[in-house]
Short mmCIF file of C-alpha atoms in Angstrom, two decimals:
data_model
loop_
_atom_site.label_atom_id
_atom_site.label_comp_id
_atom_site.label_asym_id
_atom_site.label_seq_id
_atom_site.Cartn_x
_atom_site.Cartn_y
_atom_site.Cartn_z
CA MET A 27 4.47 -2.02 18.16
CA ALA A 28 4.05 1.04 16.19
CA ALA A 29 0.27 2.04 16.01
CA CYS A 30 -1.65 1.94 12.89
CA LEU A 31 -2.02 4.10 9.74
CA LEU A 32 -4.60 5.40 7.70
CA CYS A 33 -4.20 7.07 4.61
CA TRP A 34 -6.14 9.26 2.83
CA PRO A 35 -6.63 11.12 0.41
CA ASN A 36 -4.88 9.90 -2.57
CA TYR A 37 -3.05 13.11 -3.82
CA ALA A 38 -1.20 11.01 -6.48
CA ASP A 39 -5.35 10.76 -8.38
CA ALA A 40 -5.59 13.98 -8.93
CA ALA A 41 -1.42 14.36 -9.85
CA SER A 42 0.40 15.17 -13.30
CA TYR A 43 3.02 12.44 -15.16
CA SER A 44 6.30 12.65 -16.76
CA GLY A 45 9.43 10.75 -17.56
CA GLY A 46 10.65 7.33 -18.38
CA VAL A 47 9.25 6.05 -21.88
CA TRP A 48 5.66 3.97 -21.41
CA GLN A 49 4.15 1.34 -23.57
CA THR A 50 0.63 2.52 -21.99
CA PRO A 51 -0.07 6.10 -20.48
CA LEU A 52 1.65 6.46 -17.17
CA VAL A 53 -1.84 7.84 -16.30
CA ASN A 54 -3.43 5.16 -15.61
CA LEU A 55 -1.41 5.19 -12.61
CA ARG A 56 -4.63 8.03 -11.94
CA ASP A 57 -7.19 4.46 -12.92
CA ARG A 58 -8.81 2.58 -9.97
CA PHE A 59 -8.99 0.02 -11.68
CA LEU A 60 -6.17 -2.23 -11.40
CA THR A 61 -5.89 -4.23 -14.11
CA LYS A 62 -5.08 -1.05 -16.47
CA VAL A 63 -1.83 -0.59 -16.13
CA ALA A 64 1.07 2.01 -17.18
CA ARG A 65 3.64 -0.20 -18.88
CA THR A 66 7.58 0.26 -19.76
CA ALA A 67 8.89 0.32 -23.02
CA GLY A 68 11.74 -1.84 -21.54
CA LEU A 69 13.58 -1.85 -18.40
CA SER A 70 16.63 0.87 -18.92
CA LEU A 71 16.69 3.04 -16.35
CA GLU A 72 16.12 5.48 -18.25
CA ALA A 73 12.23 3.99 -19.62
CA THR A 74 11.43 2.90 -15.80
CA ARG A 75 11.07 5.95 -14.15
CA PHE A 76 8.70 8.91 -13.68
CA ASP A 77 8.02 12.72 -12.08
CA VAL A 78 4.87 13.11 -9.90
CA ASP A 79 3.72 16.47 -9.87
CA LEU A 80 1.15 17.32 -7.07
CA SER A 81 -0.40 20.25 -8.35
CA ARG A 82 0.62 22.07 -4.97
CA ASP A 83 2.48 21.51 -1.69
CA ARG A 84 1.66 18.65 0.53
CA THR A 85 1.80 16.95 3.25
CA ILE A 86 3.09 13.08 2.93
CA LYS A 87 3.49 10.03 4.68
CA VAL A 88 3.06 6.99 2.44
CA VAL A 89 3.81 6.25 -0.92
CA ALA A 90 3.01 3.16 -2.01
CA ILE A 91 2.28 1.03 -5.23
CA PRO A 92 -0.54 -1.11 -4.85
CA GLY A 93 0.00 -3.77 -8.11
CA HIS A 94 3.20 -4.52 -10.36
CA ASN A 95 5.15 -7.49 -11.64
CA LEU A 96 8.39 -6.27 -9.91
CA SER A 97 10.89 -9.14 -9.68
CA PRO A 98 12.38 -10.11 -6.96
CA SER A 99 15.85 -8.52 -7.41
CA ALA A 100 13.87 -5.00 -8.30
CA ARG A 101 14.83 -1.99 -6.41
CA ILE A 102 12.52 0.77 -6.19
CA ARG A 103 13.51 4.79 -4.74
CA VAL A 104 11.28 7.62 -4.15
CA ARG A 105 12.47 10.92 -3.57
CA LEU A 106 10.39 14.32 -2.72
CA PHE A 107 11.77 17.41 -3.98
CA ALA A 108 10.39 20.91 -2.52
CA ASP A 109 11.05 22.65 -6.28
CA ALA A 110 9.83 21.39 -9.33
CA ALA A 111 13.42 21.56 -10.68
CA ARG A 112 14.46 19.08 -8.44
CA THR A 113 17.55 20.34 -6.20
CA ILE A 114 15.68 21.07 -2.98
CA LEU A 115 15.37 17.26 -1.49
CA ARG A 116 12.61 16.82 1.12
CA ALA A 117 13.19 13.16 1.43
CA ASP A 118 14.62 10.25 -0.36
CA SER A 119 14.13 6.42 0.18
CA GLY A 120 17.63 5.48 -0.95
CA TRP A 121 17.32 1.80 -3.25
CA LEU A 122 15.23 -0.37 -1.51
CA ASP A 123 14.60 -3.95 -2.61
CA ALA A 124 10.91 -3.77 -3.63
CA TRP A 125 10.55 -7.48 -2.37
CA PRO A 126 11.70 -6.41 1.37
CA ALA A 127 12.52 -9.37 3.39
CA ILE A 128 9.37 -11.16 5.19
CA PHE A 129 11.20 -14.59 6.22
CA ALA A 130 13.43 -15.31 10.23
CA THR A 131 16.15 -16.96 9.82
CA ALA A 132 14.51 -19.49 11.92
CA ASP A 133 11.71 -20.68 10.03
CA LEU A 134 14.04 -20.99 7.14
CA GLU A 135 16.04 -24.42 6.27
CA TRP A 136 19.31 -24.58 6.55
CA GLU A 137 19.61 -25.39 2.73
CA ALA A 138 17.17 -22.94 1.14
CA ASP A 139 18.23 -20.29 -0.84
CA ASN A 140 16.89 -17.37 1.16
CA TRP A 141 18.30 -18.53 4.40
CA TRP A 142 20.33 -15.69 5.35
CA SER A 143 18.62 -13.04 3.62
CA GLY A 144 15.21 -14.14 3.94
CA ARG A 145 13.95 -12.55 0.78
CA VAL A 146 11.32 -13.70 -1.72
CA LEU A 147 12.32 -16.10 -4.35
CA ALA A 148 10.51 -16.42 -7.81
CA GLU A 149 8.79 -19.51 -6.22
CA ASP A 150 7.01 -17.06 -3.66
CA VAL A 151 5.72 -14.58 -5.23
CA ALA A 152 2.62 -16.00 -6.93
CA ARG A 153 1.47 -15.81 -3.39
CA LEU A 154 2.49 -12.95 -1.61
CA PRO A 155 0.28 -9.81 -2.85
CA ARG A 156 2.41 -7.49 -4.97
CA SER A 157 2.49 -4.36 -3.58
CA TYR A 158 5.31 -1.91 -2.43
CA LEU A 159 4.92 0.39 0.08
CA TYR A 160 7.66 3.26 1.41
CA VAL A 161 6.52 5.08 4.92
CA LEU A 162 8.34 7.86 5.46
CA PRO A 163 10.04 8.17 9.04
CA ARG A 164 8.47 11.58 9.32
CA GLN A 165 5.40 13.67 7.06
CA ALA A 166 7.14 15.60 4.40
CA PHE A 167 5.22 18.61 2.93
CA CYS A 168 6.46 18.92 -0.49
CA ARG A 169 5.26 18.83 -3.99
CA TYR A 170 7.14 16.75 -6.48
CA LEU A 171 8.67 13.22 -6.08
CA SER A 172 10.74 11.23 -8.22
CA VAL A 173 10.01 7.42 -8.62
CA ASP A 174 13.03 5.40 -9.78
CA LEU A 175 13.27 1.36 -10.59
CA ASP A 176 15.81 -0.80 -11.36
CA ASP A 177 14.46 -4.43 -12.23
CA GLN A 178 16.88 -4.84 -15.48
CA ALA A 179 16.38 -8.85 -15.35
CA ASN A 180 12.54 -8.66 -15.29
CA PRO A 181 11.75 -11.46 -17.30
CA ALA A 182 8.42 -10.23 -18.63
CA GLY A 183 10.58 -8.06 -20.75
CA TYR A 184 8.59 -4.89 -19.05
CA ILE A 185 7.44 -3.46 -15.76
CA ASP A 186 3.66 -2.60 -15.00
CA LEU A 187 2.30 -0.67 -12.09
CA ALA A 188 -0.84 -0.71 -11.57
CA ARG A 189 -1.65 2.15 -8.92
CA LEU A 190 0.35 4.95 -7.35
CA VAL A 191 -0.61 6.24 -3.86
CA VAL A 192 0.84 9.50 -2.23
CA ALA A 193 -1.41 10.20 0.75
CA PRO A 194 -0.61 11.87 4.51
CA GLY A 195 -1.25 9.65 7.48
CA TRP A 196 -3.50 9.52 10.50
CA GLU A 197 -1.58 7.68 13.66
CA PRO A 198 -4.40 7.51 16.18
CA LEU A 199 -2.74 8.45 19.40
CA PHE A 200 -4.20 5.11 21.05
CA ASN A 201 -3.61 1.76 18.90
CA PHE A 202 -6.66 -0.38 17.76
CA SER A 203 -7.94 -2.64 20.78
CA TYR A 204 -7.29 -6.07 21.21
CA GLY A 205 -9.30 -8.50 19.16
CA VAL A 206 -8.51 -7.04 15.35
CA GLY A 207 -9.20 -9.37 12.89
CA LEU A 208 -7.26 -9.39 9.77
CA GLY A 209 -7.64 -12.55 7.35
CA TRP A 210 -8.06 -12.98 3.57
CA GLU A 211 -11.68 -13.18 2.00
CA SER A 212 -12.37 -15.86 -0.45
CA ALA A 213 -14.19 -14.91 -3.54
CA THR A 214 -14.54 -17.98 -5.37
CA LEU A 215 -17.67 -19.34 -6.20
CA ALA A 216 -18.59 -23.38 -5.98
CA GLU A 217 -21.26 -25.68 -6.71
CA THR A 218 -21.97 -28.46 -6.49
CA SER A 219 -23.12 -30.40 -8.93
CA LEU A 220 -26.29 -33.96 -9.18
CA SER A 221 -23.74 -36.00 -8.13
CA GLY A 222 -21.61 -34.15 -5.35
CA ALA A 223 -19.34 -33.81 -7.21
CA GLU A 224 -17.53 -29.49 -6.60
CA HIS A 225 -16.98 -27.41 -9.23
CA PHE A 226 -14.66 -23.83 -8.63
CA GLU A 227 -14.92 -20.38 -10.29
CA GLU A 228 -11.97 -19.09 -9.11
CA ARG A 229 -10.80 -15.51 -8.26
CA PRO A 230 -8.56 -13.95 -6.19
CA PRO A 231 -9.28 -12.90 -2.64
CA SER A 232 -9.08 -10.17 -0.85
CA ARG A 233 -7.65 -9.28 2.56
CA VAL A 234 -10.24 -7.71 5.58
CA VAL A 235 -8.95 -6.06 9.04
CA SER A 236 -11.49 -5.15 10.89
CA PHE A 237 -10.46 -3.41 14.56
CA ARG A 238 -11.72 -0.59 16.97
CA LEU A 239 -10.20 2.55 17.86
CA ASP A 240 -11.53 2.99 21.62
CA TYR A 241 -9.30 5.80 23.72
CA MET A 242 -9.70 8.60 20.55
CA ASN A 243 -10.25 12.01 22.19
CA ARG A 244 -13.56 14.45 20.91
CA VAL A 245 -10.89 16.18 18.55
CA GLU A 246 -9.61 13.11 17.48
CA ALA A 247 -12.77 10.69 16.85
CA THR A 248 -14.32 13.89 14.80
CA ASN A 249 -11.82 15.33 12.93
CA GLN A 250 -10.00 12.39 11.57
CA ALA A 251 -12.70 8.72 12.04
CA LEU A 252 -15.85 11.03 11.69
CA ALA A 253 -14.51 12.98 8.69
CA MET A 254 -12.50 9.94 7.45
CA THR A 255 -15.99 7.94 6.87
CA ARG A 256 -17.49 10.53 5.32
CA ALA A 257 -15.64 11.99 3.25
CA LEU A 258 -14.63 7.57 1.96
CA ASP A 259 -18.37 6.41 2.65
CA VAL A 260 -17.94 3.02 1.30
CA SER A 261 -16.62 4.07 -2.49
CA GLY A 262 -13.35 5.84 -1.24
CA GLU A 263 -10.08 4.49 -0.55
CA VAL A 264 -8.29 4.30 2.32
CA TYR A 265 -3.98 2.61 2.58
CA PHE A 266 -4.32 0.50 5.38
CA VAL A 267 -1.35 0.26 7.92
CA PHE A 268 -1.04 -2.48 10.44
CA ASP A 269 2.12 -1.36 11.96
CA PRO A 270 4.28 1.01 10.12
CA ALA A 271 7.48 -0.35 12.69
CA ASN A 272 7.39 -4.42 11.78
CA LEU A 273 9.34 -4.14 8.24
CA LEU A 274 9.19 -7.64 8.16
CA LEU A 275 5.80 -8.30 8.04
CA MET A 276 4.89 -4.55 6.75
CA GLN A 277 4.03 -5.94 3.16
CA GLN A 278 2.24 -9.00 3.55
CA ARG A 279 -0.48 -6.55 6.74
CA SER A 280 -0.83 -3.40 4.39
CA PHE A 281 -3.33 -3.22 1.82
CA LEU A 282 -5.09 -0.45 -0.51
CA GLY A 283 -8.85 -1.01 0.51
CA ARG A 284 -12.11 0.90 1.10
CA LEU A 285 -14.47 0.75 4.02
CA ARG A 286 -16.93 -2.05 4.04
CA GLN A 287 -19.47 -0.44 6.56
CA LEU A 288 -19.45 3.12 7.86
CA SER A 289 -19.67 2.76 11.87
CA ALA A 290 -21.40 5.19 14.50
CA LEU A 291 -18.96 7.11 16.14
CA GLU A 292 -19.77 6.18 20.60
CA HIS A 293 -19.20 8.27 23.22
CA VAL A 294 -17.22 5.69 25.88
CA ALA A 295 -17.21 7.78 28.41
CA CYS A 296 -16.29 11.44 29.29
CA ASN A 297 -13.93 12.49 26.37
CA ILE A 298 -13.31 8.73 25.17
CA ASN A 299 -14.95 8.00 21.93
CA GLY A 300 -14.84 4.82 19.54
CA MET A 301 -15.58 3.50 16.40
CA ALA A 302 -15.56 0.24 14.50
CA PHE A 303 -13.60 0.03 11.34
CA GLU A 304 -13.73 -2.87 8.60
CA ILE A 305 -11.59 -2.45 5.17
CA LYS A 306 -11.60 -4.78 2.35
CA GLU A 307 -8.81 -4.46 0.39
CA VAL A 308 -9.17 -3.63 -3.94
CA VAL A 309 -7.60 -6.09 -5.51
CA ALA A 310 -8.89 -5.67 -9.29
#
């Protein structure tokens, strides 16, 4: 198990976009409301691609699309370049599944359509987080990105993308302590009538993770943990990756969120510092 990743700031929020053919503009990827999407005009490979200019060289560890309508057969390719002509390649994900395998063969019935692949089926999509995440093997330093999408069989006839995250990643020297909690928090409203019948107003749930980093030295604690809480407050966004080494579960345990509260930096012992974190997923 690798240490978690806390990814911020999101350089894509101030980037410029070009390329592809879009019904609604690509700049919607900068809007923090996930319901304001960028929508392609068709499904051709020429229409479903875009380029990103971060305005200057940046350190990049993750590229994520939190919110999309990609089908189970969709593929995504992310490339990072050092020059505007896109001839000096810094990183290339290759064509990857937008919905990677999430099931172990031992967990599936022999007759299941995805027994061999462990891939997501169309019937699984509704109950899974619609988020794509690419974690670079090592951080790259560059300014330009190209994102290509291949989903020519999408039944909607177009592709919706809610946000783009391009960010560096803080990987703590020591991972979170035992006792970390990851769960779903319901936002559904429930009321009971005079007869005792219950009525519900269903709303999308959010993932919430709570953990402690207990073994930070004073430099890491001050320049990373304390600086992050100051920069983000409770409104800024951070992309949380539970375990970047576990590809089978990474999509389900990683999400775009915000700090629910700001915790104090605790001096546990000589040059040993700790801090508690609680991150709530952004779902709309």
